């Protein structure tokens, strides 16, 4: 047991000492231990790089400085501010979570780990980060960067997305927790994974190289194992860009499915006689064709979407179903999917 204790202290102490000299100390969310600030940053950082998140975080916190401000906002406001960050479900979870805290938790972000886990979008690792940073609680994290560090350190060869592999990594993460300086240790572990132990590692400057099994056995390039290759299916759809001078017609996507709640282009499946005929029937608009059979594609987790679209000019803006007209000059700040923005910017 004594040797195990020395090992745990060695891992944590090495990281903490490294962080003092080489870690990240000036990220905007590090300036406050307020759990709301930490929560917003942790959700934004899921599957998104720090450099991308910083500006979004500043804008979001300026617009919604408190849980109450976020809870009182319309979902449209929240989604619009999130536009371009991707994975919009995260924004909806934040909004739902803020309302839950106001309605069910007396407007106070909970300090108890199990209560945090009841908030939409907060999983075990996010709750661990908030617990460590805001409440100085001895809780582990296991985001993508940490999985990579621990996989290499303990030479875990399996893909980290497997349930049995993740369970093993959680065990390692919890066994390494120090009894003090938990916030600094947690930040150091995140920073190491984002910098020295990235996908292209800088092993020579890593503070853990003397005890890292992957480094010692020259297996760093093999760990963690890549996701098993699985061919994803391709789906097709048709869309139409309906212009009226410098504005385009957009419709709101249903909450379920891809791009839920975002504004997108009118869309139809299968074959239609012509785009003009479809628009006349379903939108009630007379149009003239500008260009047809243009192509675009985007890839989701489980499938690829091939889009064929046409561009038409409408003679009026009196469409017969719920819609909005958006100026092409305001696309950057609109709550629309990235691929739709990319298509429209070509105009």
Short mmCIF file of N, CA, C and O in Angstrom, two decimals, residues 118-163:
data_model
loop_
_atom_site.label_atom_id
_atom_site.label_comp_id
_atom_site.label_asym_id
_atom_site.label_seq_id
_atom_site.Cartn_x
_atom_site.Cartn_y
_atom_site.Cartn_z
N UNK A 118 -28.16 15.21 -12.68
CA UNK A 118 -29.57 15.29 -13.06
C UNK A 118 -29.81 16.40 -14.11
O UNK A 118 -30.84 16.43 -14.76
N UNK A 119 -28.85 17.31 -14.23
CA UNK A 119 -29.00 18.43 -15.15
C UNK A 119 -28.75 17.95 -16.58
O UNK A 119 -27.76 17.26 -16.84
N UNK A 120 -29.63 18.29 -17.53
CA UNK A 120 -29.45 17.83 -18.92
C UNK A 120 -28.06 18.17 -19.47
O UNK A 120 -27.57 19.27 -19.30
N UNK A 121 -27.44 17.18 -20.11
CA UNK A 121 -26.16 17.40 -20.77
C UNK A 121 -24.95 17.24 -19.87
O UNK A 121 -23.81 17.30 -20.35
N UNK A 122 -25.15 17.07 -18.56
CA UNK A 122 -24.01 16.90 -17.65
C UNK A 122 -23.83 15.41 -17.37
O UNK A 122 -24.66 14.77 -16.75
N UNK A 123 -22.71 14.88 -17.86
CA UNK A 123 -22.37 13.50 -17.60
C UNK A 123 -21.33 13.40 -16.50
O UNK A 123 -20.98 14.38 -15.85
N UNK A 124 -20.81 12.21 -16.34
CA UNK A 124 -19.89 11.94 -15.23
C UNK A 124 -18.63 12.80 -15.29
O UNK A 124 -18.19 13.34 -14.28
N UNK A 125 -18.04 12.95 -16.47
CA UNK A 125 -16.80 13.71 -16.58
C UNK A 125 -17.04 15.21 -16.38
O UNK A 125 -16.26 15.89 -15.70
N UNK A 126 -18.11 15.73 -16.97
CA UNK A 126 -18.42 17.15 -16.80
C UNK A 126 -18.72 17.46 -15.34
O UNK A 126 -18.27 18.48 -14.79
N UNK A 127 -19.49 16.59 -14.69
CA UNK A 127 -19.78 16.78 -13.26
C UNK A 127 -18.49 16.72 -12.44
O UNK A 127 -18.31 17.47 -11.48
N UNK A 128 -17.57 15.84 -12.84
CA UNK A 128 -16.29 15.75 -12.15
C UNK A 128 -15.48 17.03 -12.27
O UNK A 128 -14.88 17.51 -11.30
N UNK A 129 -15.48 17.63 -13.47
CA UNK A 129 -14.73 18.86 -13.69
C UNK A 129 -15.32 20.01 -12.86
O UNK A 129 -14.59 20.77 -12.23
N UNK A 130 -16.65 20.14 -12.87
CA UNK A 130 -17.29 21.21 -12.09
C UNK A 130 -17.03 20.99 -10.61
O UNK A 130 -16.75 21.94 -9.87
N UNK A 131 -17.10 19.75 -10.15
CA UNK A 131 -16.85 19.44 -8.73
C UNK A 131 -15.44 19.84 -8.33
O UNK A 131 -15.23 20.42 -7.26
N UNK A 132 -14.47 19.52 -9.20
CA UNK A 132 -13.07 19.83 -8.88
C UNK A 132 -12.80 21.32 -8.93
O UNK A 132 -12.21 21.89 -8.01
N UNK A 133 -13.22 21.97 -10.01
CA UNK A 133 -12.89 23.39 -10.21
C UNK A 133 -13.68 24.34 -9.31
O UNK A 133 -13.13 25.32 -8.81
N UNK A 134 -14.94 24.04 -9.10
CA UNK A 134 -15.79 24.98 -8.35
C UNK A 134 -15.94 24.65 -6.88
O UNK A 134 -16.15 25.55 -6.06
N UNK A 135 -15.84 23.37 -6.53
CA UNK A 135 -16.12 22.97 -5.15
C UNK A 135 -14.97 22.23 -4.48
O UNK A 135 -15.11 21.73 -3.37
N UNK A 136 -13.82 22.13 -5.19
CA UNK A 136 -12.62 21.51 -4.63
C UNK A 136 -12.89 20.09 -4.15
O UNK A 136 -12.35 19.64 -3.13
N UNK A 137 -13.73 19.37 -4.89
CA UNK A 137 -14.08 18.00 -4.51
C UNK A 137 -13.21 17.00 -5.27
O UNK A 137 -12.87 17.22 -6.43
N UNK A 138 -12.90 15.92 -4.62
CA UNK A 138 -12.01 14.91 -5.17
C UNK A 138 -12.80 14.01 -6.14
O UNK A 138 -13.24 12.92 -5.80
N UNK A 139 -12.97 14.52 -7.37
CA UNK A 139 -13.71 13.78 -8.41
C UNK A 139 -12.85 13.70 -9.67
O UNK A 139 -12.12 14.64 -10.00
N UNK A 140 -12.98 12.60 -10.37
CA UNK A 140 -12.18 12.36 -11.58
C UNK A 140 -12.88 12.88 -12.83
O UNK A 140 -14.10 13.06 -12.84
N UNK A 141 -12.10 13.13 -13.87
CA UNK A 141 -12.63 13.45 -15.18
C UNK A 141 -12.10 12.44 -16.19
O UNK A 141 -11.08 11.79 -15.95
N UNK A 142 -12.79 12.32 -17.31
CA UNK A 142 -12.33 11.41 -18.36
C UNK A 142 -12.84 11.90 -19.71
O UNK A 142 -13.66 11.26 -20.36
N UNK A 143 -12.34 13.07 -20.12
CA UNK A 143 -12.68 13.56 -21.46
C UNK A 143 -11.73 12.93 -22.47
O UNK A 143 -10.90 12.08 -22.13
N UNK A 144 -11.84 13.33 -23.72
CA UNK A 144 -11.02 12.72 -24.77
C UNK A 144 -9.54 12.87 -24.54
O UNK A 144 -8.75 11.92 -24.76
N UNK A 145 -9.11 14.04 -24.06
CA UNK A 145 -7.69 14.26 -23.81
C UNK A 145 -7.18 13.37 -22.69
O UNK A 145 -6.08 12.81 -22.76
N UNK A 146 -7.96 13.24 -21.64
CA UNK A 146 -7.54 12.43 -20.49
C UNK A 146 -7.51 10.95 -20.87
O UNK A 146 -6.62 10.20 -20.44
N UNK A 147 -8.47 10.52 -21.67
CA UNK A 147 -8.44 9.13 -22.15
C UNK A 147 -7.13 8.83 -22.88
O UNK A 147 -6.54 7.76 -22.70
N UNK A 148 -6.69 9.79 -23.68
CA UNK A 148 -5.46 9.59 -24.44
C UNK A 148 -4.25 9.51 -23.51
O UNK A 148 -3.38 8.64 -23.67
N UNK A 149 -4.18 10.41 -22.52
CA UNK A 149 -3.07 10.40 -21.56
C UNK A 149 -3.01 9.07 -20.82
O UNK A 149 -1.95 8.42 -20.73
N UNK A 150 -4.14 8.64 -20.27
CA UNK A 150 -4.16 7.42 -19.46
C UNK A 150 -3.93 6.17 -20.31
O UNK A 150 -3.29 5.21 -19.85
N UNK A 151 -4.45 6.18 -21.53
CA UNK A 151 -4.23 5.03 -22.41
C UNK A 151 -2.74 4.83 -22.69
O UNK A 151 -2.24 3.71 -22.69
N UNK A 152 -2.06 5.95 -22.93
CA UNK A 152 -0.63 5.85 -23.18
C UNK A 152 0.14 5.53 -21.91
O UNK A 152 1.06 4.70 -21.92
N UNK A 153 -0.23 6.18 -20.83
CA UNK A 153 0.52 5.99 -19.59
C UNK A 153 0.46 4.54 -19.11
O UNK A 153 1.46 3.98 -18.65
N UNK A 154 -0.73 3.93 -19.23
CA UNK A 154 -0.90 2.55 -18.76
C UNK A 154 -0.89 1.54 -19.91
O UNK A 154 -1.16 0.36 -19.69
N UNK A 155 -0.58 2.02 -21.12
CA UNK A 155 -0.53 1.18 -22.31
C UNK A 155 -1.81 0.36 -22.48
O UNK A 155 -1.81 -0.87 -22.54
N UNK A 156 -2.92 1.08 -22.53
CA UNK A 156 -4.22 0.45 -22.79
C UNK A 156 -4.39 0.43 -24.31
O UNK A 156 -4.58 1.47 -24.94
N UNK A 157 -4.35 -0.73 -24.90
CA UNK A 157 -4.28 -0.86 -26.35
C UNK A 157 -5.66 -0.79 -27.03
O UNK A 157 -5.75 -0.58 -28.23
N UNK A 158 -6.73 -1.03 -26.30
CA UNK A 158 -8.05 -1.10 -26.91
C UNK A 158 -8.59 0.30 -27.23
O UNK A 158 -8.18 1.29 -26.64
N UNK A 159 -9.54 0.36 -28.16
CA UNK A 159 -10.22 1.61 -28.48
C UNK A 159 -10.94 2.11 -27.23
O UNK A 159 -11.63 1.36 -26.54
N UNK A 160 -10.77 3.39 -26.93
CA UNK A 160 -11.29 3.94 -25.67
C UNK A 160 -12.81 4.05 -25.65
O UNK A 160 -13.39 4.27 -24.58
N UNK A 161 -13.47 3.88 -26.81
CA UNK A 161 -14.93 3.96 -26.83
C UNK A 161 -15.62 2.68 -26.39
O UNK A 161 -16.84 2.67 -26.17
N UNK A 162 -14.87 1.60 -26.20
CA UNK A 162 -15.46 0.35 -25.72
C UNK A 162 -15.84 0.49 -24.25
O UNK A 162 -15.06 1.01 -23.45
N UNK A 163 -17.03 0.02 -23.85
CA UNK A 163 -17.45 0.14 -22.44
C UNK A 163 -16.44 -0.45 -21.46
O UNK A 163 -16.15 0.15 -20.42
#
